mmCIF file of C-alpha atoms in Angstrom:
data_model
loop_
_atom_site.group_PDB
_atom_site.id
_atom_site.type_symbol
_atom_site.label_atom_id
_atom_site.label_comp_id
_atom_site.label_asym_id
_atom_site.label_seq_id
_atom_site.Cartn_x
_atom_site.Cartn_y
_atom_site.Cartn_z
ATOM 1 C CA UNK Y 1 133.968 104.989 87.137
ATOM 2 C CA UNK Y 2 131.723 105.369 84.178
ATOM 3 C CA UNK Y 3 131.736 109.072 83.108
ATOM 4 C CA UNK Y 4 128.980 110.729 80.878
ATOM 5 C CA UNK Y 5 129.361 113.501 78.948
ATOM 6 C CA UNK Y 6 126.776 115.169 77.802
ATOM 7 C CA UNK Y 7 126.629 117.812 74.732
ATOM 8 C CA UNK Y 8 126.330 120.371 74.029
ATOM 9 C CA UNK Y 9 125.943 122.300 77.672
ATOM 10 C CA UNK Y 10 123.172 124.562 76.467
ATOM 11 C CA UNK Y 11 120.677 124.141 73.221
ATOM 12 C CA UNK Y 12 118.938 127.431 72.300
ATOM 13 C CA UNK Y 13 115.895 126.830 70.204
ATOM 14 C CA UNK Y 14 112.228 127.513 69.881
ATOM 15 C CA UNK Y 15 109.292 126.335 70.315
ATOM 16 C CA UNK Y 16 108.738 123.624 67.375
ATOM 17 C CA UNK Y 17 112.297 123.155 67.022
ATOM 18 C CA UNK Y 18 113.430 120.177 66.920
ATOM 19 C CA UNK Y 19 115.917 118.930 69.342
ATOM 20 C CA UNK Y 20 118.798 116.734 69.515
ATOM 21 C CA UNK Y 21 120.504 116.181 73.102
ATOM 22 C CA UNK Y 22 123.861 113.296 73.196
ATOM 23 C CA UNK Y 23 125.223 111.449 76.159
ATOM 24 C CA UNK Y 24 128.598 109.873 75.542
ATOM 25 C CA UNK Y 25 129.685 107.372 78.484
ATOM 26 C CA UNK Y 26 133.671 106.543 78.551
ATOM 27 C CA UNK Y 27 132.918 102.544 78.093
ATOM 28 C CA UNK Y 28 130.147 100.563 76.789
ATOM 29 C CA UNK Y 29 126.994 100.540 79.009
ATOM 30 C CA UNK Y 30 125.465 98.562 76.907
ATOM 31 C CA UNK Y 31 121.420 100.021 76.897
ATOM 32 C CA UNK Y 32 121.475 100.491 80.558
ATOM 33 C CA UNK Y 33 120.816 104.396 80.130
ATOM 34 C CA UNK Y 34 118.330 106.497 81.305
ATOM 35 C CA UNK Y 35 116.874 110.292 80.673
ATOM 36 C CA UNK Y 36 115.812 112.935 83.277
ATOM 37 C CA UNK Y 37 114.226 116.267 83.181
ATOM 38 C CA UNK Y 38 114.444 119.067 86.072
ATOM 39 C CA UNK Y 39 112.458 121.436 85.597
ATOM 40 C CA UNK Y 40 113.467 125.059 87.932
ATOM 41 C CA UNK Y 41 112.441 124.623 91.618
ATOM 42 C CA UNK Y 42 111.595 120.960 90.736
ATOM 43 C CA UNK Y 43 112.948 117.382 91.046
ATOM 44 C CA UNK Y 44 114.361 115.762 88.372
ATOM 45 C CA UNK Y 45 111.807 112.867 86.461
ATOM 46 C CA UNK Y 46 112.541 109.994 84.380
ATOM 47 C CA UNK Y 47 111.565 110.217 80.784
ATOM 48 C CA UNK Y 48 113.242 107.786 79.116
ATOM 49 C CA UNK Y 49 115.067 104.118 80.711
ATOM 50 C CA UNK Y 50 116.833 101.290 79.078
ATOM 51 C CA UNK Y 51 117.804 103.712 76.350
ATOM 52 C CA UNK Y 52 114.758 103.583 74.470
ATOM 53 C CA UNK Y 53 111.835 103.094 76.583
ATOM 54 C CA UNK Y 54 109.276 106.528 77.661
ATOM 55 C CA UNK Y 55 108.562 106.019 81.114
ATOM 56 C CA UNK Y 56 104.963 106.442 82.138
ATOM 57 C CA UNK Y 57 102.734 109.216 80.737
ATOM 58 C CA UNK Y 58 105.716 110.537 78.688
ATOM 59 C CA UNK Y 59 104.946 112.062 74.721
ATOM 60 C CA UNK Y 60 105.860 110.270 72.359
ATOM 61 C CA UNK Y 61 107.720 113.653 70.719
ATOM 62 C CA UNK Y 62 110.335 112.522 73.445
ATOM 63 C CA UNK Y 63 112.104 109.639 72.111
ATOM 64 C CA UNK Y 64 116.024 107.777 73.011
ATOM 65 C CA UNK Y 65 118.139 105.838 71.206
ATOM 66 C CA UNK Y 66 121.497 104.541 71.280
ATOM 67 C CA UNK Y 67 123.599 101.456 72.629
ATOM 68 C CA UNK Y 68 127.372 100.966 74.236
ATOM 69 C CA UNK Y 69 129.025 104.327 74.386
ATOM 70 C CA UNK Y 70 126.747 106.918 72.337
ATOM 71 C CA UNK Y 71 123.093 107.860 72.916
ATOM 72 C CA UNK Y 72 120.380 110.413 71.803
ATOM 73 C CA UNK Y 73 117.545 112.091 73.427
ATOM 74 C CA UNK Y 74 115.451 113.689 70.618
ATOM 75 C CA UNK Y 75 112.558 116.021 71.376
ATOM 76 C CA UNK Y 76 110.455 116.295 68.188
ATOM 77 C CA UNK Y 77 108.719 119.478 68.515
ATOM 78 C CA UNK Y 78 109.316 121.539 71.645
ATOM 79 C CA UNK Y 79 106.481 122.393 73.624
ATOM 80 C CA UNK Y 80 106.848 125.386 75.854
ATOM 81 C CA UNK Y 81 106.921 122.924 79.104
ATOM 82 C CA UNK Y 82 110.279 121.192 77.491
ATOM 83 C CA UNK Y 83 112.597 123.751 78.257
ATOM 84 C CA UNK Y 84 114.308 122.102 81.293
ATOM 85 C CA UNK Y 85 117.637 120.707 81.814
ATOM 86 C CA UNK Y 86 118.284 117.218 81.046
ATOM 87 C CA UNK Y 87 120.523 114.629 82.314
ATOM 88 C CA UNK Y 88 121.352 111.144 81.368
ATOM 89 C CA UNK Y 89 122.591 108.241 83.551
ATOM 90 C CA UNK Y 90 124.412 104.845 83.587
ATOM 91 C CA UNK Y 91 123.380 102.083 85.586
ATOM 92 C CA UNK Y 92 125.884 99.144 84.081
ATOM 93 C CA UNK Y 93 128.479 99.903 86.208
ATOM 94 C CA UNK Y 94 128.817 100.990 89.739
ATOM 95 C CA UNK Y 95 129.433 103.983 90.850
ATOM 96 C CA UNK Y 96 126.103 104.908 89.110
ATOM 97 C CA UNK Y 97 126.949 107.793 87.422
ATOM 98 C CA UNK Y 98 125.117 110.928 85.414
ATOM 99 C CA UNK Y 99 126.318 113.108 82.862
ATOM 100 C CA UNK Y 100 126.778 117.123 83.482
ATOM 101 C CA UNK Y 101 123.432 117.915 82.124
ATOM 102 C CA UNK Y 102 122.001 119.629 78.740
ATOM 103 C CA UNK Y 103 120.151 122.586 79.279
ATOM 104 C CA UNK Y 104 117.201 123.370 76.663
ATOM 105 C CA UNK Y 105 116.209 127.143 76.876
ATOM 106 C CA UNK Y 106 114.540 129.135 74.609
ATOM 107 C CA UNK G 1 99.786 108.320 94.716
ATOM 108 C CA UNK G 2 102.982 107.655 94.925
ATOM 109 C CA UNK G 3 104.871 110.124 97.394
ATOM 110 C CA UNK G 4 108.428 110.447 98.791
ATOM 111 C CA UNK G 5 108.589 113.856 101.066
ATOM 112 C CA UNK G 6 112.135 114.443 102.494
ATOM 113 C CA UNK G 7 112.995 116.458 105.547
ATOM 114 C CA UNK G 8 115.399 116.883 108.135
ATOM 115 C CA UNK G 9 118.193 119.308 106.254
ATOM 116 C CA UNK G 10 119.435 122.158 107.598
ATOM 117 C CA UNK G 11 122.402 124.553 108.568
ATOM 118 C CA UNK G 12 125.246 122.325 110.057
ATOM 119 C CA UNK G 13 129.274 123.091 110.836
ATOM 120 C CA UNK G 14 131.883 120.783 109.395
ATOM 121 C CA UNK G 15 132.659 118.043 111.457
ATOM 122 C CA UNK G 16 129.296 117.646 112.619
ATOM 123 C CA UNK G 17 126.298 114.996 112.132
ATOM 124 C CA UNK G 18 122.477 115.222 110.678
ATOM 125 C CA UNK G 19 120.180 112.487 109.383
ATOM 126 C CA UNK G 20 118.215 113.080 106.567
ATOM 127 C CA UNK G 21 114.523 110.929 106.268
ATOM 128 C CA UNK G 22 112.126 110.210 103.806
ATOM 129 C CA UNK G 23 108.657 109.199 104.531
ATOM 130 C CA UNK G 24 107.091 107.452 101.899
ATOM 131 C CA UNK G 25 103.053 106.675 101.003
ATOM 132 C CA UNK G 26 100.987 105.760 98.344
ATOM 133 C CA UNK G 27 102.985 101.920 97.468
ATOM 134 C CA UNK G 28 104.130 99.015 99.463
ATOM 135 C CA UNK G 29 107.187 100.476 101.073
ATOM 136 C CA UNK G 30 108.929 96.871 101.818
ATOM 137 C CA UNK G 31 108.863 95.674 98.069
ATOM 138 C CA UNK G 32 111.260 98.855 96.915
ATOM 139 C CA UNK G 33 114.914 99.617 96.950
ATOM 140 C CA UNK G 34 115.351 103.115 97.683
ATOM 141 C CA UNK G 35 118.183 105.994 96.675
ATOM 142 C CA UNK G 36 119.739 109.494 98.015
ATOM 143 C CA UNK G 37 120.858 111.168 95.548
ATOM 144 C CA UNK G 38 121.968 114.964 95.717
ATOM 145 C CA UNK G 39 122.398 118.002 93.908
ATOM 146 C CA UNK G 40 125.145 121.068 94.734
ATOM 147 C CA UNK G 41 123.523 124.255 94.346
ATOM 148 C CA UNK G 42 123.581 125.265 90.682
ATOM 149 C CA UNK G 43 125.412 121.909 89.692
ATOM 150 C CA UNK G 44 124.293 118.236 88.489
ATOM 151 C CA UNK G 45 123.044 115.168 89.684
ATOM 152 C CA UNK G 46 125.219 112.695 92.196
ATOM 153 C CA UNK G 47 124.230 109.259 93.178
ATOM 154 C CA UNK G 48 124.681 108.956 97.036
ATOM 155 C CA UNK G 49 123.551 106.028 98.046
ATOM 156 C CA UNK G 50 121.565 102.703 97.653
ATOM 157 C CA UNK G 51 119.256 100.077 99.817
ATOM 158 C CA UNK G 52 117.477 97.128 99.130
ATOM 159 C CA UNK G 53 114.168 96.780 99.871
ATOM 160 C CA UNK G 54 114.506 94.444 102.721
ATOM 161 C CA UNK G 55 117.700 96.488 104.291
ATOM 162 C CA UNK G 56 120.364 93.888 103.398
ATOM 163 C CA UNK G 57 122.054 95.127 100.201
ATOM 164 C CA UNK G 58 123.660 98.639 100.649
ATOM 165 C CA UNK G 59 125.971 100.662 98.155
ATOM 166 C CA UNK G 60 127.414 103.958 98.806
ATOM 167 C CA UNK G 61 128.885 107.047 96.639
ATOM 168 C CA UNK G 62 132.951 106.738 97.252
ATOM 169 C CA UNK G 63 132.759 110.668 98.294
ATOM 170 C CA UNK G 64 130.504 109.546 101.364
ATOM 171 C CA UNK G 65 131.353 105.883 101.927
ATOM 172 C CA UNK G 66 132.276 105.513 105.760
ATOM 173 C CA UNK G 67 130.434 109.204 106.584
ATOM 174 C CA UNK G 68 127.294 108.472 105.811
ATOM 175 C CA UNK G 69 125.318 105.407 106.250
ATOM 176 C CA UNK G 70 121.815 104.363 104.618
ATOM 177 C CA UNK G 71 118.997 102.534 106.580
ATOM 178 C CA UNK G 72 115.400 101.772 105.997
ATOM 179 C CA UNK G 73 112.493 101.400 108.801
ATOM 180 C CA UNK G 74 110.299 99.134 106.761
ATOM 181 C CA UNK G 75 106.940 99.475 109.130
ATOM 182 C CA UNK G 76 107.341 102.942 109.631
ATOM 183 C CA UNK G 77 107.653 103.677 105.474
ATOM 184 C CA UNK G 78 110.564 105.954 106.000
ATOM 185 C CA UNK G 79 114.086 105.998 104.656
ATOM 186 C CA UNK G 80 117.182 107.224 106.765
ATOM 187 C CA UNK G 81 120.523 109.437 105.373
ATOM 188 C CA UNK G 82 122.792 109.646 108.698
ATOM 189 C CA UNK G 83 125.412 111.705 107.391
ATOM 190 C CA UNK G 84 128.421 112.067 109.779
ATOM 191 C CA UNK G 85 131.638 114.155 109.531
ATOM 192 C CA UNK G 86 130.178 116.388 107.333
ATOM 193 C CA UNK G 87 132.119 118.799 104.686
ATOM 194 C CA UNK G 88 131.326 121.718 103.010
ATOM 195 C CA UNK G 89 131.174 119.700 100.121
ATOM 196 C CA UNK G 90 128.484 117.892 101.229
ATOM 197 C CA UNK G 91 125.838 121.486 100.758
ATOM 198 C CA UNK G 92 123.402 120.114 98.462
ATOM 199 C CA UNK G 93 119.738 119.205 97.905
ATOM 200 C CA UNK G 94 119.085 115.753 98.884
ATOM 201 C CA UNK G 95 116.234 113.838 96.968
ATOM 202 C CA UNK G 96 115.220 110.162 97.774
ATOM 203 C CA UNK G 97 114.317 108.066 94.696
ATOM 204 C CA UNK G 98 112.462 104.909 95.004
ATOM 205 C CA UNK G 99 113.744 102.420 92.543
ATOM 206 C CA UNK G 100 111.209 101.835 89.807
ATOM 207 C CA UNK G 101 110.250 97.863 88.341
ATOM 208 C CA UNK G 102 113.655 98.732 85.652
ATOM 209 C CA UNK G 103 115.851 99.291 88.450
ATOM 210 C CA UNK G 104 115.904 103.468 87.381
ATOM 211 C CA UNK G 105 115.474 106.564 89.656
ATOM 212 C CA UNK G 106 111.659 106.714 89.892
ATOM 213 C CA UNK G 107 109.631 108.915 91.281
ATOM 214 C CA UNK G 108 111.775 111.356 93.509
ATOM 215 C CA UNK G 109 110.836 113.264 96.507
ATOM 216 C CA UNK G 110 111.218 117.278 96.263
ATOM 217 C CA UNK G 111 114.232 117.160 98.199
ATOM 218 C CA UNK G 112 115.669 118.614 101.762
ATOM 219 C CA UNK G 113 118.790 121.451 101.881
ATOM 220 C CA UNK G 114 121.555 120.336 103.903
ATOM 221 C CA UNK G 115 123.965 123.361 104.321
ATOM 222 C CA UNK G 116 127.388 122.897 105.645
ATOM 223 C CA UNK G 117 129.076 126.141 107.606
ATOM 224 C CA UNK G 118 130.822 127.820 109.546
#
């Protein structure tokens, strides 16, 4: 199994700030990594897929990069609606797997 | 628009059965493979389970594989979760996902509480 860890656990920052969120998986998965946000009360939504690609109607201050074991999620300039929780996943191997999460909080 | 709306959760004692559904609208149901995945109260994301879109392909979560079994109804747009033998483990949120054109989790439903007790 393909684990994903994700750091750091919690980013304090405000709005404007920008922010930095990594996803480390425990073999290469090549670009076959995706980005979620959950929101409180609220299903998770993809952001970004295939490492680097915003998913529909997604800012462009939310932008991924990365390939084979290390990856970035990088918020430019939080907007008060960013502060969520955010989780990557794998989808080169099976199990599919996602990281513990990176919550964003003000 | 598309819309995923689970239901079916509930209290339940270990040892016991429940199926989960999710009724879909809003794309063509039949083109789309379909996830569960769930969520532990205050904890991450798991991966449950996978279907194709025509019913044929199935993949399942090792923690649930041979308890719980996916299934599709393709002309009544709905998505099945029968979850047998369940543990108290199993208490979580459970979202459907419909698997988007890049083979990610996208959109997902809001999710129905299962809640395993005694």
């Amino acid at each position: 199994e393909i684990v994903l860890t994700q750091s750091p656990a919690t980013l304090s920052l405000s709005p404007g700030e920008r922010a930095t969120l990594s996803c480390r998986a425990s073999q290469s998965v090549r670009t076959y990594l995706a980005w979620y946000q959950q929101k409180p009360g609220q299903a998770p939504s993809l952001l970004i897929y295939d490492a680097s690609n915003r998913a529909t109607d997604i800012p462009a201050r939310f932008s991924g990069s990365g390939s084979g074991t290390d990856f970035t999620l990088t918020i430019s300039s939080l907007e008060p609606e960013d502060f969520a929780v955010y989780y990557c996943q794998q989808r080169s191997n099976w199990p599919l797997t996602f990281g513990g999460g990176t919550k964003v909080e003000i | 628009q598309v819309q995923l709306v689970e239901s079916g959760g509930g209290v339940v004692q270990p040892g016991r059965s429940l199926r989960l559904s999710c009724t879909a609208s809003g794309f063509t149901f039949s083109s789309y493979g379909l996830y569960w995945v769930r969520q532990a109260p205050g904890k991450g994301l798991e991966w449950v389970a996978i279907i194709s879109y025509d019913g044929s392909d199935k993949y399942y979560a090792d923690s649930v594989k041979g308890r719980f079994t996916i299934s599709r109804d393709n002309s009544r747009n709905t998505l099945y979760l029968q979850m047998n033998s369940l543990r108290l483990e199993d208490t979580a949120l459970y979202y459907c996902a419909r698997e988007s054109s890049a083979h990610w989790f996208d959109p997902w439903g809001q999710g129905t509480l299962v809640t395993v007790s005694s």
